[in-house]
């Protein structure tokens, strides 16, 4: 398997270079993109138990959800609650969810696998606790395709008995393609969500995927965006948790593990800090964004209201300001899924542009995503480099598609062309840099980003000496680089 993927990677690198070279200097007509909507989902997911920490009792978990409901009602926001099966069959959660106004709240499925679901499906529980977070026990990837069908059928039938219909949304830190397609084909799921990119957190690694927003996954790999309609599952998956676009990528560089710098309100220096949150939502609503921008707000009840309340309240206040000023659209997860399907037959290009840092490092970054690849630029102290380029292949079958994983960890990857995290060490930073013929790096300060076309992002980088400009053009199939002015022949 390793040898096969190595050859696939070499082929893709060759094809990518051919495509990008061919694209140099080509201009496209400006299509005049309309103002792109900024979509926000408030998604909270619910577990009945938390075996890792003694003081987090079932009552503490329940009261956390009660507090989340109360503050969302206070602002009259739309929100989605996703129920793990143990919470689904708990009468307290059933009563709480049934009392919520259907026009404002959506109730869906959180797809982790606890003991009651396994045993109700006629299978043997292999976990250490009633809910076990290990990947081979607590997630569908630890079960055979036939077992996955039984687990889905049990959940869906019980959900319908309780709420009168099947859920339209399902979320999970990671969901396999077999289960997701089965949920769509048999039960009509219209939207899903999964974890942001991360390395090693809780034993789960998802690296190299569609970085932000939604994508149609491959029929054989739910982490991999599909390139063609006939090879995609028609359920968009939206990336959760709102990563720091600048600093999350390099956190833990050279160690093989990352810290978490995200919008999750439990993190005091990120989603729990008002200054950081205002910085995040400032670029989210004001920076250029191809097609649309998306972010998920909310928190799992395992973190408890005691730990998340400050950050949660900060974020609700900011969202209220943005809603009143017409800057964002709040939707349930299924509403966003339907909107996506109505507007996009295949995964559209999207971008994240952050030209103002919240830290003293004064970094700038640009993310581009399409159904074919993702790329990331990082500006630092006058230099510009590609920190990341990953390619997507709908034919790359997931290790968990037809057979269960046997490890407590889980790994999802795409095809790296440039990987500034895994290929870096504490001493050397891996990247693709811009250099003169003599080996010195180009330097320039001004970055200008244009998103006037719905399928193309243009980055202009002004070079100090000799005066000139580097043009980096991203479209969904390739990126091209050209130069003009005095820098052209240097």
XYZ file of C-alpha atoms in Angstrom:
490
model
C 0.000 0.000 0.000
C 2.796 2.454 0.893
C 4.579 1.745 -2.418
C 1.372 2.252 -4.391
C 0.678 5.602 -2.727
C 4.270 6.700 -3.292
C 3.905 6.112 -7.041
C 0.521 7.851 -7.050
C 2.087 10.866 -5.344
C 4.958 11.015 -7.861
C 2.492 10.904 -10.756
C 0.352 13.658 -9.248
C 3.375 15.864 -8.615
C 4.375 15.501 -12.271
C 0.851 16.227 -13.555
C 0.478 19.189 -11.169
C 3.713 20.762 -12.391
C 2.686 20.309 -16.026
C -0.677 21.945 -15.392
C 0.668 24.898 -13.436
C 3.438 25.612 -15.930
C 0.910 25.587 -18.753
C -1.245 28.079 -16.847
C 1.419 30.773 -16.449
C 0.455 34.103 -17.932
C -3.094 33.121 -18.856
C -5.753 35.673 -17.901
C -9.427 35.062 -17.278
C -12.365 37.348 -17.844
C -13.561 38.981 -14.636
C -17.010 37.539 -13.976
C -17.836 40.037 -11.263
C -18.574 37.766 -8.330
C -21.485 38.782 -6.132
C -20.917 39.453 -2.439
C -20.304 36.051 -0.924
C -22.539 35.035 2.020
C -20.971 34.401 5.419
C -22.685 31.312 6.837
C -22.576 30.354 10.513
C -23.837 27.142 12.119
C -24.212 26.894 15.883
C -23.677 23.177 16.444
C -23.553 21.588 19.882
C -23.236 17.846 20.269
C -24.357 15.857 23.233
C -23.018 12.820 25.081
C -24.715 11.267 28.091
C -21.518 10.300 29.908
C -17.879 11.397 30.263
C -15.755 8.596 31.773
C -12.459 10.493 31.627
C -13.151 12.963 34.453
C -14.943 11.953 37.661
C -16.630 15.281 38.440
C -18.262 15.459 35.010
C -21.420 13.558 35.913
C -24.488 12.922 33.772
C -26.193 15.813 35.588
C -23.305 18.189 34.814
C -23.497 17.217 31.144
C -27.265 17.703 31.056
C -27.135 21.114 32.716
C -24.502 22.191 30.199
C -26.981 21.578 27.388
C -29.723 23.393 29.331
C -27.456 26.451 29.583
C -26.613 26.270 25.867
C -30.314 26.157 25.025
C -31.055 29.098 27.321
C -28.471 31.439 25.840
C -29.408 30.527 22.265
C -33.070 31.252 23.081
C -32.033 34.544 24.668
C -30.638 35.731 21.326
C -33.301 33.965 19.255
C -30.620 32.229 17.174
C -30.987 29.159 15.022
C -28.964 26.175 16.235
C -28.369 22.459 15.769
C -28.040 19.872 18.530
C -26.547 16.513 17.550
C -27.344 13.603 19.862
C -25.078 10.656 20.513
C -27.185 7.501 20.953
C -26.827 7.347 24.745
C -28.220 10.888 24.956
C -30.892 10.099 22.359
C -32.422 7.398 24.549
C -32.200 9.469 27.755
C -35.713 10.766 28.642
C -34.296 14.074 29.942
C -32.709 14.952 26.606
C -35.775 13.750 24.729
C -38.007 16.102 26.726
C -35.582 19.024 26.406
C -35.199 18.623 22.637
C -38.933 18.106 22.001
C -39.722 21.385 23.737
C -37.503 23.375 21.360
C -39.307 25.276 18.554
C -38.714 23.375 15.311
C -38.354 26.545 13.252
C -35.390 27.621 15.382
C -33.704 24.381 16.461
C -32.626 21.291 14.573
C -32.010 17.932 16.263
C -29.666 15.557 14.451
C -27.260 12.678 15.027
C -23.777 12.699 16.536
C -22.066 9.636 15.092
C -19.928 8.194 17.834
C -20.702 4.654 18.911
C -21.521 4.059 22.613
C -22.280 0.759 24.332
C -26.120 0.980 24.254
C -26.121 1.410 20.459
C -23.792 -1.529 19.908
C -25.744 -3.901 22.134
C -29.160 -2.767 20.811
C -27.799 -3.615 17.335
C -26.995 -7.166 18.437
C -23.226 -6.656 18.514
C -20.636 -7.213 21.236
C -19.291 -4.168 23.061
C -15.476 -4.032 23.097
C -15.016 -0.760 24.934
C -13.501 0.071 28.299
C -16.406 2.349 29.314
C -20.029 2.869 28.171
C -18.568 5.460 25.792
C -15.006 4.834 24.642
C -13.231 7.462 22.490
C -10.758 4.980 20.961
C -11.189 4.935 17.192
C -11.645 1.166 16.852
C -14.517 1.145 19.365
C -16.143 4.572 19.536
C -16.401 5.254 15.791
C -17.989 3.444 12.870
C -14.538 2.912 11.318
C -13.986 0.203 13.958
C -16.813 -1.940 12.570
C -17.411 -3.932 9.390
C -19.692 -2.485 6.698
C -22.423 -4.945 7.686
C -22.107 -3.897 11.332
C -22.206 -0.235 10.323
C -25.549 -0.788 8.609
C -26.963 -2.363 11.766
C -25.716 0.545 13.883
C -27.248 3.101 11.503
C -30.564 1.230 11.313
C -30.850 1.023 15.101
C -30.093 4.702 15.587
C -32.406 5.894 12.841
C -35.370 3.799 13.878
C -35.096 4.885 17.505
C -34.659 8.520 16.466
C -37.838 8.321 14.386
C -39.786 6.699 17.231
C -38.766 9.549 19.530
C -38.976 12.578 17.200
C -41.344 11.386 14.477
C -38.909 11.600 11.555
C -35.348 10.728 10.624
C -32.567 13.277 11.263
C -31.380 15.363 8.330
C -27.888 16.046 9.707
C -25.154 13.847 11.115
C -21.833 14.917 12.594
C -18.727 13.118 13.795
C -15.057 13.854 14.348
C -14.619 11.592 11.338
C -17.205 9.602 9.408
C -16.554 6.833 6.895
C -17.849 6.953 3.336
C -19.748 3.668 3.616
C -21.850 4.847 6.573
C -22.487 8.312 5.138
C -23.690 6.991 1.783
C -25.885 4.434 3.528
C -27.419 7.203 5.679
C -28.096 9.282 2.576
C -29.489 6.505 0.397
C -31.762 4.934 3.016
C -32.598 7.776 5.407
C -32.162 11.007 3.450
C -29.311 12.689 5.325
C -28.614 16.061 3.644
C -25.623 17.455 5.582
C -22.686 16.324 7.676
C -19.791 17.859 9.569
C -16.368 16.602 10.633
C -13.339 17.749 12.602
C -10.987 20.474 11.440
C -7.541 19.397 10.260
C -5.446 18.206 13.193
C -2.507 15.958 14.027
C -2.788 13.551 16.935
C -5.471 15.252 19.057
C -7.313 12.498 20.997
C -5.543 10.015 18.730
C -7.254 11.308 15.569
C -5.291 12.701 12.619
C -7.016 14.363 9.664
C -4.455 16.089 7.493
C -4.383 17.598 4.024
C -8.120 17.902 3.408
C -10.433 20.638 2.209
C -9.380 23.178 4.811
C -12.505 25.226 5.497
C -16.136 25.127 4.433
C -18.006 22.289 2.756
C -17.138 19.649 0.181
C -18.719 16.649 -1.511
C -16.760 13.564 -0.391
C -15.562 10.693 -2.535
C -17.682 7.538 -2.632
C -14.733 5.595 -1.208
C -13.196 8.150 1.152
C -15.271 10.616 3.170
C -12.240 12.786 3.976
C -11.290 13.162 0.305
C -13.153 15.672 -1.884
C -14.496 14.140 -5.093
C -13.656 15.643 -8.471
C -16.663 14.342 -10.432
C -20.398 14.208 -9.612
C -20.682 10.509 -10.386
C -17.980 9.681 -7.842
C -19.214 11.831 -4.976
C -21.589 11.245 -2.095
C -24.274 13.944 -2.533
C -23.978 15.049 1.100
C -21.758 18.083 1.802
C -19.420 17.728 4.780
C -18.560 20.963 6.603
C -15.325 21.403 8.558
C -15.886 22.184 12.226
C -14.296 24.192 15.030
C -12.880 27.255 13.266
C -9.101 26.822 13.164
C -6.826 29.820 13.557
C -5.862 30.261 9.862
C -2.411 31.618 10.712
C -1.177 29.856 13.840
C -2.937 26.476 14.087
C -0.917 24.956 11.250
C 2.521 25.488 12.807
C 1.614 24.807 16.435
C 3.754 21.913 17.618
C 5.967 22.118 14.545
C 8.711 19.482 14.613
C 7.027 17.479 17.395
C 4.498 15.386 15.471
C 1.564 16.715 17.522
C -0.433 19.918 17.420
C -1.948 22.129 20.051
C -5.479 23.400 19.510
C -6.023 27.025 18.481
C -9.663 27.215 17.472
C -13.001 28.911 17.961
C -14.018 26.369 20.609
C -15.040 28.551 23.581
C -13.244 26.378 26.125
C -9.789 27.535 24.945
C -8.833 30.629 26.925
C -6.296 32.016 24.423
C -8.501 31.446 21.385
C -12.291 30.912 21.354
C -12.522 31.886 25.019
C -10.788 35.242 24.518
C -12.857 38.212 23.318
C -9.968 39.905 21.519
C -9.140 36.736 19.584
C -12.814 36.131 18.747
C -13.296 39.665 17.449
C -10.176 39.271 15.321
C -11.523 35.975 13.944
C -14.950 37.313 13.024
C -13.491 40.545 11.630
C -11.629 38.768 8.838
C -14.451 36.233 8.507
C -16.987 38.900 7.527
C -14.718 41.455 5.825
C -11.933 39.604 3.992
C -12.252 38.352 0.396
C -13.955 34.950 0.197
C -14.647 32.950 -2.947
C -18.292 31.829 -3.241
C -19.050 31.874 0.498
C -17.431 31.674 3.929
C -18.407 29.152 6.600
C -17.725 28.588 10.265
C -19.183 26.381 12.995
C -19.697 27.803 16.467
C -20.506 25.702 19.533
C -19.080 23.080 21.853
C -19.570 19.481 22.945
C -21.164 19.181 26.388
C -18.209 17.090 27.610
C -16.328 20.350 28.220
C -19.083 21.480 30.643
C -20.718 24.882 31.064
C -18.340 25.742 33.890
C -15.410 25.657 31.467
C -17.029 26.999 28.301
C -19.509 29.611 29.589
C -17.268 32.679 29.338
C -16.213 32.001 25.765
C -19.696 30.901 24.753
C -21.245 34.112 26.043
C -18.572 36.198 24.289
C -19.254 34.513 20.981
C -23.054 34.794 21.247
C -22.697 38.540 21.885
C -20.467 38.949 18.820
C -22.826 36.886 16.654
C -25.724 39.059 17.787
C -23.865 42.187 16.671
C -23.067 40.634 13.298
C -26.631 39.423 12.718
C -28.061 42.863 13.528
C -25.604 44.466 11.092
C -26.470 41.993 8.340
C -22.932 40.594 8.229
C -23.712 36.889 8.722
C -26.468 34.353 8.073
C -27.241 31.922 10.888
C -28.577 28.558 9.718
C -29.065 25.054 11.014
C -26.688 22.448 9.623
C -29.337 20.903 7.390
C -30.324 24.338 6.029
C -26.713 24.971 5.056
C -26.536 21.516 3.483
C -29.625 22.215 1.370
C -28.312 25.654 0.383
C -25.037 24.066 -0.695
C -26.765 21.438 -2.830
C -29.019 24.032 -4.461
C -26.053 26.202 -5.426
C -23.254 23.731 -6.209
C -23.350 20.568 -8.277
C -19.700 19.883 -7.380
C -17.473 21.271 -4.627
C -16.794 24.972 -5.341
C -13.519 26.832 -4.798
C -13.333 28.733 -1.523
C -10.741 30.905 0.178
C -9.694 32.204 3.572
C -7.738 35.472 3.517
C -6.194 36.880 6.715
C -3.880 39.853 6.206
C -3.889 41.096 9.793
C -2.440 39.002 12.634
C -3.706 39.064 16.209
C -0.176 38.376 17.462
C 3.020 40.436 17.427
C 4.455 38.172 14.725
C 2.500 40.141 12.112
C 1.965 37.147 9.824
C -0.422 36.980 6.866
C -1.977 33.927 5.271
C -4.131 32.884 2.325
C -5.893 29.516 2.010
C -7.366 28.256 -1.264
C -9.520 25.130 -1.557
C -11.050 23.397 -4.553
C -12.201 19.893 -5.442
C -8.732 19.272 -6.930
C -6.308 20.661 -4.350
C -5.700 22.999 -1.434
C -2.880 25.508 -1.048
C -1.669 27.867 1.663
C 0.539 30.952 1.428
C 2.267 32.436 4.469
C 3.833 35.917 4.521
C 6.465 36.468 7.213
C 8.855 39.387 7.652
C 8.679 40.388 3.999
C 8.992 36.858 2.554
C 6.258 34.734 1.019
C 6.175 30.949 0.856
C 3.849 28.071 0.082
C 3.398 26.423 3.448
C 1.085 23.713 2.128
C -0.149 22.167 -1.128
C -2.174 18.936 -1.008
C -3.803 17.237 -3.985
C -7.128 15.384 -3.952
C -7.933 12.079 -5.669
C -11.442 10.626 -5.520
C -10.065 7.160 -6.388
C -7.861 6.939 -3.289
C -9.725 4.416 -1.149
C -9.792 5.031 2.593
C -8.156 2.393 4.774
C -11.492 2.122 6.602
C -13.851 1.905 3.635
C -14.360 -1.874 3.527
C -12.543 -3.114 6.604
C -12.548 -1.996 10.238
C -9.660 -0.163 11.805
C -7.904 -2.065 14.582
C -5.988 0.792 16.204
C -7.100 3.153 18.949
C -5.961 5.917 16.608
C -7.333 7.036 13.259
C -5.512 8.508 10.247
C -6.958 10.301 7.230
C -4.626 11.880 4.656
C -4.619 13.289 1.134
C -1.657 13.653 -1.276
C 1.053 16.110 -0.177
C 2.990 18.190 -2.679
C 4.194 20.595 0.021
C 3.688 19.741 3.681
C 5.031 22.404 5.992
C 4.059 20.507 9.118
C 5.085 16.891 8.601
C 8.188 17.731 6.542
C 9.519 20.317 8.997
C 11.798 19.838 11.969
C 12.668 22.025 14.932
C 15.611 23.369 12.896
C 14.276 23.518 9.331
C 10.923 24.698 8.042
C 9.700 22.879 4.936
C 8.100 25.108 2.301
C 8.192 26.224 -1.316
C 9.920 29.636 -1.333
C 10.391 32.456 -3.827
C 14.098 33.103 -4.505
C 16.370 35.079 -6.816
C 18.770 33.269 -9.135
C 21.485 33.768 -6.498
C 19.477 31.832 -3.893
C 18.353 34.767 -1.757
C 14.667 35.056 -0.915
C 12.497 37.696 -2.553
C 11.198 40.378 -0.217
C 8.128 42.543 -0.452
C 5.502 43.953 1.829
C 2.261 44.651 0.022
C -0.170 41.761 -0.537
C -3.361 42.432 -2.484
C -6.015 39.738 -2.961
C -8.748 39.842 -5.633
C -11.818 37.581 -5.608
C -13.912 39.245 -8.306
C -14.429 35.897 -10.029
C -16.375 33.050 -8.398
C -13.810 30.442 -9.360
C -10.485 32.287 -9.236
C -8.361 34.017 -6.592
C -5.581 36.404 -7.616
C -2.763 37.365 -5.236
C -0.474 40.305 -6.103
C 2.769 40.579 -4.149
C 4.815 43.756 -4.603
C 8.590 43.146 -4.599
C 10.929 45.771 -3.141
C 14.014 45.426 -5.380
C 14.129 45.488 -8.243
C 10.630 46.913 -8.266
C 8.114 44.456 -9.633
C 5.297 42.117 -8.811
C 4.658 38.406 -8.369
C 1.203 37.252 -9.496
C -0.203 34.035 -8.060
C -3.430 32.909 -9.654
C -5.497 30.127 -8.077
C -8.311 28.468 -9.960
C -10.017 25.193 -9.175
C -7.802 23.013 -11.373
C -4.409 24.635 -10.946
C -2.346 27.540 -9.706
C -0.062 29.653 -11.858
C 2.791 32.007 -10.982
C 4.103 34.855 -13.135
C 6.167 38.021 -12.675
C 6.161 41.497 -14.126
C 8.334 44.571 -13.811
C 12.005 44.585 -12.895
C 11.786 41.294 -10.985
C 10.843 39.284 -14.084
C 14.372 38.241 -15.102
C 15.917 37.974 -11.626
